[in-house]
XYZ file of C-alpha atoms in Angstrom:
336
model
C 91.187 13.081 39.417
C 94.304 14.355 41.203
C 92.273 17.006 42.999
C 89.757 14.371 43.951
C 92.525 12.165 45.349
C 93.851 14.899 47.645
C 90.393 15.733 48.936
C 89.500 12.192 49.971
C 88.146 12.085 53.527
C 90.660 10.937 56.106
C 89.836 7.589 57.653
C 89.394 7.983 61.416
C 91.103 5.237 63.357
C 89.334 3.371 66.138
C 91.120 3.780 69.484
C 90.663 2.829 73.126
C 91.846 5.113 75.936
C 92.140 4.260 79.621
C 90.771 7.042 81.837
C 92.754 7.564 83.998
C 95.832 6.212 82.263
C 97.168 4.776 85.562
C 94.486 3.831 88.050
C 94.849 3.548 91.803
C 93.428 0.457 93.393
C 89.872 1.037 94.613
C 88.989 3.701 92.033
C 86.826 3.554 88.877
C 88.367 3.256 85.419
C 86.787 3.728 81.994
C 88.031 2.136 78.786
C 86.822 4.909 76.501
C 86.207 4.019 72.839
C 86.878 6.683 70.199
C 85.753 6.911 66.557
C 83.163 4.147 66.308
C 81.441 4.638 62.946
C 78.904 2.888 60.728
C 75.775 0.927 61.438
C 76.384 -1.398 64.318
C 74.633 -4.442 65.664
C 76.476 -4.464 68.959
C 79.678 -4.852 71.002
C 81.400 -7.696 72.820
C 84.042 -7.170 75.484
C 86.511 -9.946 76.331
C 89.164 -10.283 78.965
C 92.589 -10.762 77.386
C 93.765 -10.262 73.823
C 91.760 -13.014 72.231
C 88.080 -13.608 71.549
C 87.053 -16.635 73.559
C 83.634 -17.450 74.955
C 84.898 -18.268 78.423
C 86.569 -14.821 78.558
C 83.400 -12.917 77.559
C 82.639 -10.110 79.985
C 79.448 -8.716 78.484
C 77.536 -8.192 75.203
C 75.763 -4.984 74.252
C 73.151 -5.298 71.473
C 71.749 -2.186 69.847
C 68.062 -1.760 70.709
C 68.300 -4.757 73.028
C 69.353 -5.728 76.520
C 72.860 -6.367 77.781
C 74.059 -9.897 78.403
C 76.840 -10.754 80.847
C 79.399 -13.451 80.189
C 81.500 -15.890 82.248
C 84.253 -13.310 82.895
C 81.834 -10.695 84.278
C 82.655 -9.803 87.920
C 79.606 -7.650 88.591
C 81.633 -4.456 88.396
C 81.668 -3.931 84.592
C 79.203 -1.873 82.545
C 79.023 -1.375 78.726
C 77.815 1.977 77.370
C 76.069 2.541 74.005
C 79.211 4.091 72.497
C 81.093 0.847 73.258
C 83.030 2.107 76.332
C 83.518 -0.257 79.279
C 83.417 0.979 82.882
C 85.185 -0.822 85.750
C 84.128 0.040 89.300
C 86.429 -0.318 92.330
C 89.264 -1.839 90.374
C 91.810 -4.178 91.936
C 95.298 -5.179 90.881
C 93.791 -8.348 89.428
C 92.001 -6.178 86.871
C 95.342 -5.149 85.384
C 95.785 -6.388 81.829
C 94.425 -6.235 78.275
C 90.746 -6.194 77.222
C 89.460 -6.762 73.699
C 86.563 -4.922 72.068
C 84.746 -6.861 69.295
C 82.512 -4.667 67.123
C 79.791 -6.263 64.941
C 78.469 -4.107 62.103
C 75.198 -4.306 60.225
C 76.860 -5.886 57.211
C 78.197 -8.541 59.586
C 81.670 -7.130 59.247
C 83.633 -7.137 62.495
C 86.380 -5.025 63.929
C 88.541 -5.873 66.871
C 90.798 -3.715 69.083
C 92.501 -4.208 72.464
C 92.880 -1.733 75.275
C 94.996 -1.910 78.421
C 94.036 -1.368 82.042
C 96.818 -0.366 84.502
C 96.029 -0.656 88.203
C 98.546 0.144 90.942
C 98.236 -0.125 94.727
C 98.283 2.910 96.973
C 101.612 2.386 98.677
C 101.638 1.942 102.449
C 104.140 3.725 104.632
C 107.438 1.852 104.290
C 109.411 0.629 107.275
C 113.207 0.316 107.514
C 114.563 -2.816 109.178
C 118.181 -3.612 110.034
C 120.122 -6.806 110.574
C 122.094 -5.030 113.321
C 120.833 -1.879 115.039
C 123.855 -1.660 117.393
C 126.885 -2.329 115.190
C 130.487 -2.009 116.349
C 132.501 0.728 114.719
C 134.940 -0.374 111.988
C 133.921 -4.013 112.504
C 130.296 -4.716 111.563
C 128.479 -4.474 108.246
C 124.848 -3.332 108.342
C 122.095 -4.190 105.847
C 119.046 -1.878 105.823
C 115.882 -3.111 104.091
C 112.934 -1.005 102.928
C 109.660 -2.924 103.212
C 107.191 -4.237 102.466
C 108.088 -5.569 99.044
C 105.585 -4.307 96.468
C 105.577 -5.071 92.720
C 106.178 -2.238 90.263
C 107.624 -0.049 93.001
C 110.848 1.950 92.957
C 112.875 2.804 96.056
C 114.926 5.894 96.921
C 117.216 6.230 99.963
C 118.128 9.363 101.887
C 120.856 9.936 104.510
C 120.635 13.049 106.661
C 117.917 14.327 104.282
C 120.320 14.066 101.345
C 120.708 11.574 98.528
C 123.251 8.788 98.895
C 126.871 9.934 98.442
C 129.295 8.099 96.201
C 131.178 5.736 98.494
C 132.791 2.327 98.229
C 131.281 1.505 101.633
C 127.698 1.884 100.366
C 125.993 -0.633 98.108
C 122.425 -0.841 96.777
C 120.661 -3.986 95.610
C 119.369 -4.263 92.036
C 115.862 -3.186 93.039
C 117.230 -0.571 95.518
C 115.284 -2.177 98.359
C 118.355 -2.938 100.460
C 121.235 -0.646 101.414
C 124.476 -2.207 102.678
C 126.992 -0.259 104.788
C 130.408 -1.888 105.069
C 132.471 -1.369 108.257
C 130.270 1.321 109.771
C 131.750 4.379 111.461
C 130.304 6.861 113.952
C 129.389 9.116 111.020
C 127.017 6.424 109.689
C 124.408 6.848 112.436
C 121.932 8.523 110.061
C 119.064 9.216 110.130
C 118.069 7.072 107.137
C 114.802 7.378 105.205
C 113.365 5.192 102.467
C 110.903 6.472 99.856
C 108.691 4.189 97.733
C 107.114 5.294 94.458
C 104.734 3.989 91.848
C 102.690 5.781 89.166
C 99.820 6.585 91.537
C 101.430 7.236 94.946
C 104.560 8.169 96.896
C 105.246 7.229 100.515
C 108.161 7.876 102.883
C 109.320 6.011 105.982
C 110.033 7.400 109.421
C 113.694 8.282 110.143
C 115.827 5.330 111.203
C 118.992 5.819 113.283
C 121.844 3.404 113.916
C 123.408 3.153 117.364
C 127.052 2.723 116.384
C 129.095 1.420 119.326
C 132.387 3.334 119.296
C 135.697 1.940 120.539
C 136.226 2.759 124.275
C 139.704 4.127 123.544
C 138.412 6.656 121.062
C 136.705 9.963 121.650
C 133.014 10.226 120.666
C 133.779 13.417 118.752
C 133.202 13.464 114.971
C 135.671 11.345 113.077
C 138.834 13.203 112.101
C 140.627 12.688 108.799
C 143.477 10.188 109.364
C 147.061 10.831 108.364
C 147.805 9.326 104.923
C 150.573 7.170 106.341
C 148.134 5.628 108.836
C 145.253 4.956 106.465
C 144.354 1.481 105.243
C 142.945 0.735 101.803
C 139.209 0.033 102.079
C 139.500 -2.639 99.377
C 141.525 -4.746 101.827
C 138.538 -5.054 104.149
C 139.248 -2.370 106.768
C 138.508 1.317 107.125
C 141.073 4.113 107.191
C 142.658 5.160 110.527
C 144.329 3.389 113.455
C 142.913 0.216 114.874
C 141.753 0.021 118.453
C 144.843 -2.016 119.472
C 147.260 0.499 117.970
C 145.566 3.421 119.730
C 145.575 1.502 123.021
C 149.338 0.880 122.651
C 149.950 4.584 122.023
C 147.929 5.558 125.111
C 149.813 3.040 127.293
C 153.171 4.311 126.015
C 152.191 7.930 126.792
C 151.062 7.000 130.319
C 154.298 5.058 130.925
C 156.338 8.088 129.767
C 154.448 10.384 132.119
C 155.005 7.995 135.059
C 158.743 7.715 134.267
C 159.079 11.507 134.085
C 157.370 11.930 137.455
C 159.668 9.308 139.029
C 162.779 11.076 137.656
C 161.638 14.473 138.978
C 160.925 12.942 142.408
C 164.400 11.307 142.471
C 166.131 14.608 141.630
C 164.105 16.359 144.332
C 165.151 13.817 146.984
C 168.796 14.093 145.890
C 168.776 17.907 146.141
C 167.096 17.778 149.561
C 169.733 15.350 150.886
C 172.562 17.627 149.604
C 171.091 20.677 151.299
C 170.817 18.848 154.622
C 174.450 17.662 154.381
C 175.733 21.225 153.684
C 173.756 22.563 156.644
C 175.224 19.907 158.951
C 178.792 20.699 157.833
C 178.238 24.426 158.343
C 176.975 23.940 161.874
C 179.901 21.644 162.688
C 182.391 24.279 161.439
C 180.873 27.034 163.564
C 181.021 24.800 166.601
C 184.681 23.976 166.030
C 185.617 27.640 165.607
C 183.893 28.464 168.886
C 185.761 25.716 170.704
C 189.134 26.818 169.196
C 188.756 30.419 170.348
C 188.003 29.267 173.858
C 191.069 27.052 173.971
C 193.457 29.836 172.849
C 192.632 32.058 175.853
C 191.915 29.764 178.744
C 193.076 32.229 181.348
C 191.141 35.173 180.022
C 189.697 37.229 182.833
C 186.532 39.045 182.332
C 187.226 42.735 182.101
C 185.564 44.852 184.692
C 185.071 48.528 184.176
C 184.871 50.701 187.223
C 183.365 54.113 187.404
C 183.641 56.448 190.360
C 180.968 58.934 190.912
C 181.464 61.701 193.521
C 178.445 63.316 194.964
C 178.802 66.399 197.210
C 175.908 66.521 199.518
C 175.583 69.675 201.601
C 173.001 70.324 204.142
C 170.722 73.246 203.651
C 171.733 74.576 206.963
C 175.083 76.176 207.535
C 177.650 73.899 208.944
C 178.693 73.991 212.442
C 181.925 73.179 214.089
C 180.339 70.077 215.410
C 179.218 68.901 211.985
C 181.774 69.794 209.411
C 181.012 69.205 205.631
C 181.333 65.710 204.512
C 181.730 64.102 201.218
C 180.075 60.776 200.214
C 181.783 58.592 197.787
C 179.610 56.145 195.873
C 181.136 53.387 193.896
C 179.335 51.822 191.099
C 180.684 48.752 189.582
C 179.689 47.807 186.152
C 180.752 44.486 184.885
C 181.001 44.069 181.188
C 181.505 40.724 179.715
């Protein structure tokens, strides 16, 4: 008897499988019945988890015709093995369906199967409450739409997942992304990805036009000095405020102007000193000249005389009537 006990045939359990397990809206789905055994009179399919006449979809009788019920939509078909086909399913078809099996001995068996229908997700679109926020002042809320049930959302910044930051906050369903006190590094681009069991869709890139302070350079944000940073939990970002930077710039410009004025003053002072020294020098030379003249008022210009004697003789021999003569030429040279 023990051997007989171990060799008893295993009872095969009746099951219902959805093919495919997750169905996209607009496709066909089959609730496939496994392991139907015994002599059967027929099958009844009901919408929901209970057997109620007003929820009857259709009845299949062995060696007879099929009969539709009040819950039949015109898209359901029962096969001889008990399986139920749905054509062009919609999200309204999602739910449980009950198979009622009637056997020849009038015994019945009942089992429920589930149909899962999901929409094919459209391309999401990112919207913003402020597309031109002011740097370090405005808070921006980005929303990924449209809202679709049973859909998860994933955000990307610069083609990377969201960094850990106290200035970034996601809603419970991840549909909205909040950026507190935006900076020039928060321009993006941002992308939102929606997912469900049957489809994945991604938005176009979205870029913020962050309006920077006019006193700051549009270059990438530099790391502020620790002594100048402000705790983000107190409602402001790290770094100097626009007013502080403007004060620094004004102070620098005032210092430059003061330096230029001092250099110009020193230049004028040096120029005036040089002119005064030149005037005194000229006056001294003039006085010396006048003093020398006064000391020798009766000075007589010296005159140097030079006597040149030229002996001029005629080529002819002299006669008694014309004796040799000598010409004396005086040349006076006056030297002052």
